[in-house]
Amino acid sequence: MAAAVTDDAFLDRYRQAKLKDAIYLIETHLDDLADTITKQAVIGRRDVNTNRRRKRLTGKAPGNEGAQEVADHLQNALSTAIRHAVEYRALPYPPECASMVGMCRWLRRNMITFAMTEGAPDWADDIELYGQKALQLIDLPPDDYVHIDYQRVRAANQQLVTVATVDVVARRLGDLGKGLNGRRIRTLVNRGLLKSDGEDAESGTKFYRLGDVLDAHHRHQRRQRAS
């Protein structure tokens, strides 16, 4: 499904980019959400380039009712957004959207189509809300983030972050991550202080090395103080 880029979309370009990043983050952590629901695994560091078999988010007795409820709301938000986007154009519901990962990928591929659907801002809000709630329920390992200091920036350099995920990482960095968020990354990129380390061909999401982000972030802070 394709749609021409237009400024008349119900969801503006900034919100489209924000939602695209949020959906990519949701897709990245679907396995972790499944583990949180069943309490079957200790969640380790994720390599964004690793393809793992997707776990089902239903079908087992949930060990964490709160996580299951959030997963249900998230799945409903995704399916509702897709259903309205296709029904708005008198099209059938896409068969590839039978799973949450399929829904995430469909929405990222068809973001302009969704953005031009009446009611898109409300459904985007729901997806972002329950995506954030799901992320808050996942027990990401603190050792990757909490104790990082200037002497460990080199080791941290291999951790990949995006505009959407850096907020989560920054909260676990303590003082080192103060003032670091998605808007900050955009500022650093626009001023030529930070370059991406790669890009997802399907979604256009850019990846940045955490060490590079931290270095650029603090260099920019020092420049601001000096001026």
CSV table of C-alpha atoms in Angstrom, one decimal:
chain,number,residue,atom,x,y,z
A,1,MET,CA,0.0,0.0,0.0
A,2,ALA,CA,1.4,3.4,-0.9
A,3,ALA,CA,0.4,7.0,-0.4
A,4,ALA,CA,1.9,10.2,-1.6
A,5,VAL,CA,3.7,12.4,0.9
A,6,THR,CA,1.5,15.3,1.8
A,7,ASP,CA,1.4,18.2,4.3
A,8,ASP,CA,-2.3,17.5,4.7
A,9,ALA,CA,-1.8,14.4,6.8
A,10,PHE,CA,-3.6,14.1,10.1
A,11,LEU,CA,-0.3,13.1,11.6
A,12,ASP,CA,2.5,15.6,10.8
A,13,ARG,CA,6.0,14.5,9.8
A,14,TYR,CA,7.5,15.0,13.2
A,15,ARG,CA,4.8,12.8,14.8
A,16,GLN,CA,5.3,10.2,12.0
A,17,ALA,CA,9.0,10.0,12.8
A,18,LYS,CA,8.3,9.8,16.5
A,19,LEU,CA,5.8,7.0,16.1
A,20,LYS,CA,8.1,5.1,13.7
A,21,ASP,CA,10.8,5.2,16.3
A,22,ALA,CA,8.4,4.1,19.1
A,23,ILE,CA,7.1,1.2,17.0
A,24,TYR,CA,10.6,0.1,16.2
A,25,LEU,CA,11.4,0.1,19.9
A,26,ILE,CA,8.3,-1.9,20.7
A,27,GLU,CA,9.2,-4.5,18.0
A,28,THR,CA,12.8,-4.7,19.4
A,29,HIS,CA,11.5,-5.6,22.9
A,30,LEU,CA,8.6,-8.0,22.1
A,31,ASP,CA,10.6,-11.0,23.2
A,32,ASP,CA,11.5,-9.2,26.5
A,33,LEU,CA,7.8,-8.4,27.1
A,34,ALA,CA,7.0,-12.1,26.5
A,35,ASP,CA,9.7,-13.0,29.1
A,36,THR,CA,8.3,-10.5,31.6
A,37,ILE,CA,4.8,-12.0,31.2
A,38,THR,CA,5.9,-15.6,31.8
A,39,LYS,CA,8.8,-14.8,34.1
A,40,GLN,CA,10.8,-17.4,32.3
A,41,ALA,CA,14.0,-15.6,31.6
A,42,VAL,CA,16.5,-13.1,32.9
A,43,ILE,CA,16.7,-10.4,30.2
A,44,GLY,CA,20.2,-9.8,28.9
A,45,ARG,CA,21.8,-7.3,26.7
A,46,ARG,CA,20.1,-7.0,23.3
A,47,ASP,CA,21.9,-6.9,20.0
A,48,VAL,CA,19.6,-5.0,17.7
A,49,ASN,CA,21.1,-6.9,14.7
A,50,THR,CA,20.3,-10.3,16.2
A,51,ASN,CA,17.3,-12.1,14.8
A,52,ARG,CA,15.6,-14.3,17.4
A,53,ARG,CA,12.6,-16.4,17.0
A,54,ARG,CA,9.6,-14.4,18.3
A,55,LYS,CA,7.9,-15.6,21.4
A,56,ARG,CA,4.1,-15.6,21.6
A,57,LEU,CA,2.6,-13.0,23.9
A,58,THR,CA,-0.4,-15.2,24.7
A,59,GLY,CA,-1.2,-18.9,25.1
A,60,LYS,CA,0.5,-19.5,28.5
A,61,ALA,CA,-0.7,-18.8,32.0
A,62,PRO,CA,0.6,-15.3,32.6
A,63,GLY,CA,3.0,-14.9,35.5
A,64,ASN,CA,2.7,-11.1,35.5
A,65,GLU,CA,-0.9,-10.0,35.1
A,66,GLY,CA,0.1,-6.4,34.8
A,67,ALA,CA,2.4,-7.1,31.9
A,68,GLN,CA,-0.2,-9.3,30.2
A,69,GLU,CA,-2.8,-6.5,30.5
A,70,VAL,CA,-0.4,-4.0,29.0
A,71,ALA,CA,0.5,-6.4,26.2
A,72,ASP,CA,-3.2,-6.8,25.4
A,73,HIS,CA,-3.8,-3.0,25.3
A,74,LEU,CA,-0.7,-2.6,23.1
A,75,GLN,CA,-1.9,-5.3,20.7
A,76,ASN,CA,-5.3,-3.7,20.6
A,77,ALA,CA,-3.9,-0.3,19.9
A,78,LEU,CA,-1.8,-1.6,17.0
A,79,SER,CA,-4.6,-3.6,15.5
A,80,THR,CA,-7.1,-0.8,15.9
A,81,ALA,CA,-4.8,1.6,14.1
A,82,ILE,CA,-4.2,-0.8,11.2
A,83,ARG,CA,-7.9,-1.7,10.9
A,84,HIS,CA,-9.0,1.9,10.6
A,85,ALA,CA,-6.2,2.6,8.1
A,86,VAL,CA,-7.4,-0.1,5.8
A,87,GLU,CA,-11.1,0.3,6.3
A,88,TYR,CA,-10.7,4.0,5.6
A,89,ARG,CA,-9.7,2.8,2.1
A,90,ALA,CA,-12.1,-0.1,1.9
A,91,LEU,CA,-9.3,-2.6,1.9
A,92,PRO,CA,-9.1,-6.0,3.8
A,93,TYR,CA,-7.1,-6.4,7.0
A,94,PRO,CA,-3.6,-7.4,6.1
A,95,PRO,CA,-2.9,-11.1,6.7
A,96,GLU,CA,0.7,-10.4,7.8
A,97,CYS,CA,-0.7,-8.5,10.8
A,98,ALA,CA,-1.8,-11.7,12.6
A,99,SER,CA,1.1,-11.1,15.1
A,100,MET,CA,2.4,-8.1,16.9
A,101,VAL,CA,5.7,-8.1,15.1
A,102,GLY,CA,3.7,-8.2,11.8
A,103,MET,CA,1.6,-5.2,13.0
A,104,CYS,CA,4.8,-3.2,13.9
A,105,ARG,CA,6.4,-3.9,10.6
A,106,TRP,CA,3.2,-3.1,8.6
A,107,LEU,CA,2.8,0.2,10.4
A,108,ARG,CA,6.4,1.2,9.8
A,109,ARG,CA,6.2,0.4,6.1
A,110,ASN,CA,2.8,2.1,5.7
A,111,MET,CA,3.3,5.1,8.0
A,112,ILE,CA,2.2,7.7,5.4
A,113,THR,CA,-0.9,5.8,4.7
A,114,PHE,CA,-1.7,5.6,8.4
A,115,ALA,CA,-0.8,9.3,8.9
A,116,MET,CA,-3.5,10.2,6.3
A,117,THR,CA,-6.2,8.3,8.1
A,118,GLU,CA,-8.7,10.4,10.1
A,119,GLY,CA,-8.1,9.7,13.8
A,120,ALA,CA,-4.4,8.8,13.4
A,121,PRO,CA,-3.2,11.1,16.2
A,122,ASP,CA,-5.4,9.4,18.8
A,123,TRP,CA,-4.3,5.9,17.8
A,124,ALA,CA,-0.6,7.0,17.7
A,125,ASP,CA,-1.0,8.3,21.3
A,126,ASP,CA,-2.4,4.9,22.4
A,127,ILE,CA,0.5,3.0,20.7
A,128,GLU,CA,3.1,5.3,22.2
A,129,LEU,CA,1.4,5.1,25.7
A,130,TYR,CA,1.2,1.4,25.9
A,131,GLY,CA,4.6,0.9,24.3
A,132,GLN,CA,6.1,3.1,27.0
A,133,LYS,CA,4.2,1.2,29.7
A,134,ALA,CA,5.5,-2.1,28.3
A,135,LEU,CA,9.0,-0.8,28.3
A,136,GLN,CA,8.7,0.2,32.0
A,137,LEU,CA,7.6,-3.3,32.9
A,138,ILE,CA,10.7,-4.9,31.4
A,139,ASP,CA,13.5,-5.5,33.8
A,140,LEU,CA,16.4,-4.3,31.6
A,141,PRO,CA,19.8,-5.2,33.2
A,142,PRO,CA,21.2,-2.1,35.1
A,143,ASP,CA,24.8,-3.2,34.7
A,144,ASP,CA,24.8,-2.1,31.1
A,145,TYR,CA,23.8,1.5,32.0
A,146,VAL,CA,23.9,2.5,35.6
A,147,HIS,CA,27.6,2.4,36.5
A,148,ILE,CA,29.0,3.8,33.3
A,149,ASP,CA,31.4,6.7,34.0
A,150,TYR,CA,34.0,8.5,31.9
A,151,GLN,CA,36.5,5.7,32.2
A,152,ARG,CA,34.1,3.3,30.8
A,153,VAL,CA,32.9,5.3,27.8
A,154,ARG,CA,35.1,3.2,25.5
A,155,ALA,CA,33.5,0.0,26.6
A,156,ALA,CA,30.0,1.5,26.4
A,157,ASN,CA,30.8,2.7,22.8
A,158,GLN,CA,29.5,-0.6,21.4
A,159,GLN,CA,26.0,-0.2,22.8
A,160,LEU,CA,23.7,1.0,20.0
A,161,VAL,CA,20.9,3.5,20.7
A,162,THR,CA,18.4,5.4,18.6
A,163,VAL,CA,16.5,8.6,18.9
A,164,ALA,CA,13.7,6.6,20.5
A,165,THR,CA,15.7,4.4,22.9
A,166,VAL,CA,18.2,7.0,24.2
A,167,ASP,CA,15.7,8.3,26.7
A,168,VAL,CA,15.5,4.9,28.4
A,169,VAL,CA,19.3,4.5,28.4
A,170,ALA,CA,19.9,8.0,29.7
A,171,ARG,CA,17.7,7.5,32.8
A,172,ARG,CA,20.0,4.6,33.8
A,173,LEU,CA,23.1,6.6,33.3
A,174,GLY,CA,22.5,8.9,36.3
A,175,ASP,CA,24.4,12.2,36.1
A,176,LEU,CA,26.2,11.1,33.0
A,177,GLY,CA,23.0,11.0,31.1
A,178,LYS,CA,21.5,14.2,32.4
A,179,GLY,CA,20.0,16.3,29.6
A,180,LEU,CA,20.4,13.4,27.1
A,181,ASN,CA,17.3,12.6,25.0
A,182,GLY,CA,16.0,12.2,21.5
A,183,ARG,CA,15.9,15.9,20.9
A,184,ARG,CA,19.5,16.3,22.1
A,185,ILE,CA,20.6,13.7,19.6
A,186,ARG,CA,18.9,15.6,16.8
A,187,THR,CA,20.6,18.8,17.9
A,188,LEU,CA,24.0,17.1,18.0
A,189,VAL,CA,23.4,15.6,14.5
A,190,ASN,CA,22.2,18.9,13.1
A,191,ARG,CA,25.3,20.7,14.4
A,192,GLY,CA,27.6,18.1,12.9
A,193,LEU,CA,28.8,16.8,16.3
A,194,LEU,CA,27.4,13.3,15.9
A,195,LYS,CA,27.1,10.8,13.0
A,196,SER,CA,25.0,7.7,12.8
A,197,ASP,CA,26.7,4.3,12.8
A,198,GLY,CA,24.1,2.6,10.7
A,199,GLU,CA,20.6,2.7,9.5
A,200,ASP,CA,17.7,0.2,9.3
A,201,ALA,CA,16.9,-0.1,5.6
A,202,GLU,CA,13.2,-0.9,6.1
A,203,SER,CA,12.3,1.8,8.7
A,204,GLY,CA,15.0,4.4,8.1
A,205,THR,CA,15.8,4.4,11.9
A,206,LYS,CA,19.4,5.5,12.5
A,207,PHE,CA,21.7,3.9,15.1
A,208,TYR,CA,24.3,5.7,17.2
A,209,ARG,CA,27.1,4.3,19.3
A,210,LEU,CA,26.4,5.2,23.0
A,211,GLY,CA,30.0,6.2,23.5
A,212,ASP,CA,29.9,8.6,20.5
A,213,VAL,CA,26.6,10.0,21.8
A,214,LEU,CA,28.0,10.6,25.3
A,215,ASP,CA,31.2,12.1,24.0
A,216,ALA,CA,29.3,14.5,21.7
A,217,HIS,CA,26.8,15.3,24.4
A,218,HIS,CA,29.4,16.4,27.0
A,219,ARG,CA,31.6,18.2,24.4
A,220,HIS,CA,28.6,20.3,23.5
A,221,GLN,CA,27.9,20.9,27.2
A,222,ARG,CA,31.4,22.2,27.7
A,223,ARG,CA,31.1,24.5,24.6
A,224,GLN,CA,27.8,25.9,26.0
A,225,ARG,CA,29.4,26.6,29.4
A,226,ALA,CA,32.4,28.2,27.8
A,227,SER,CA,30.3,30.5,25.7
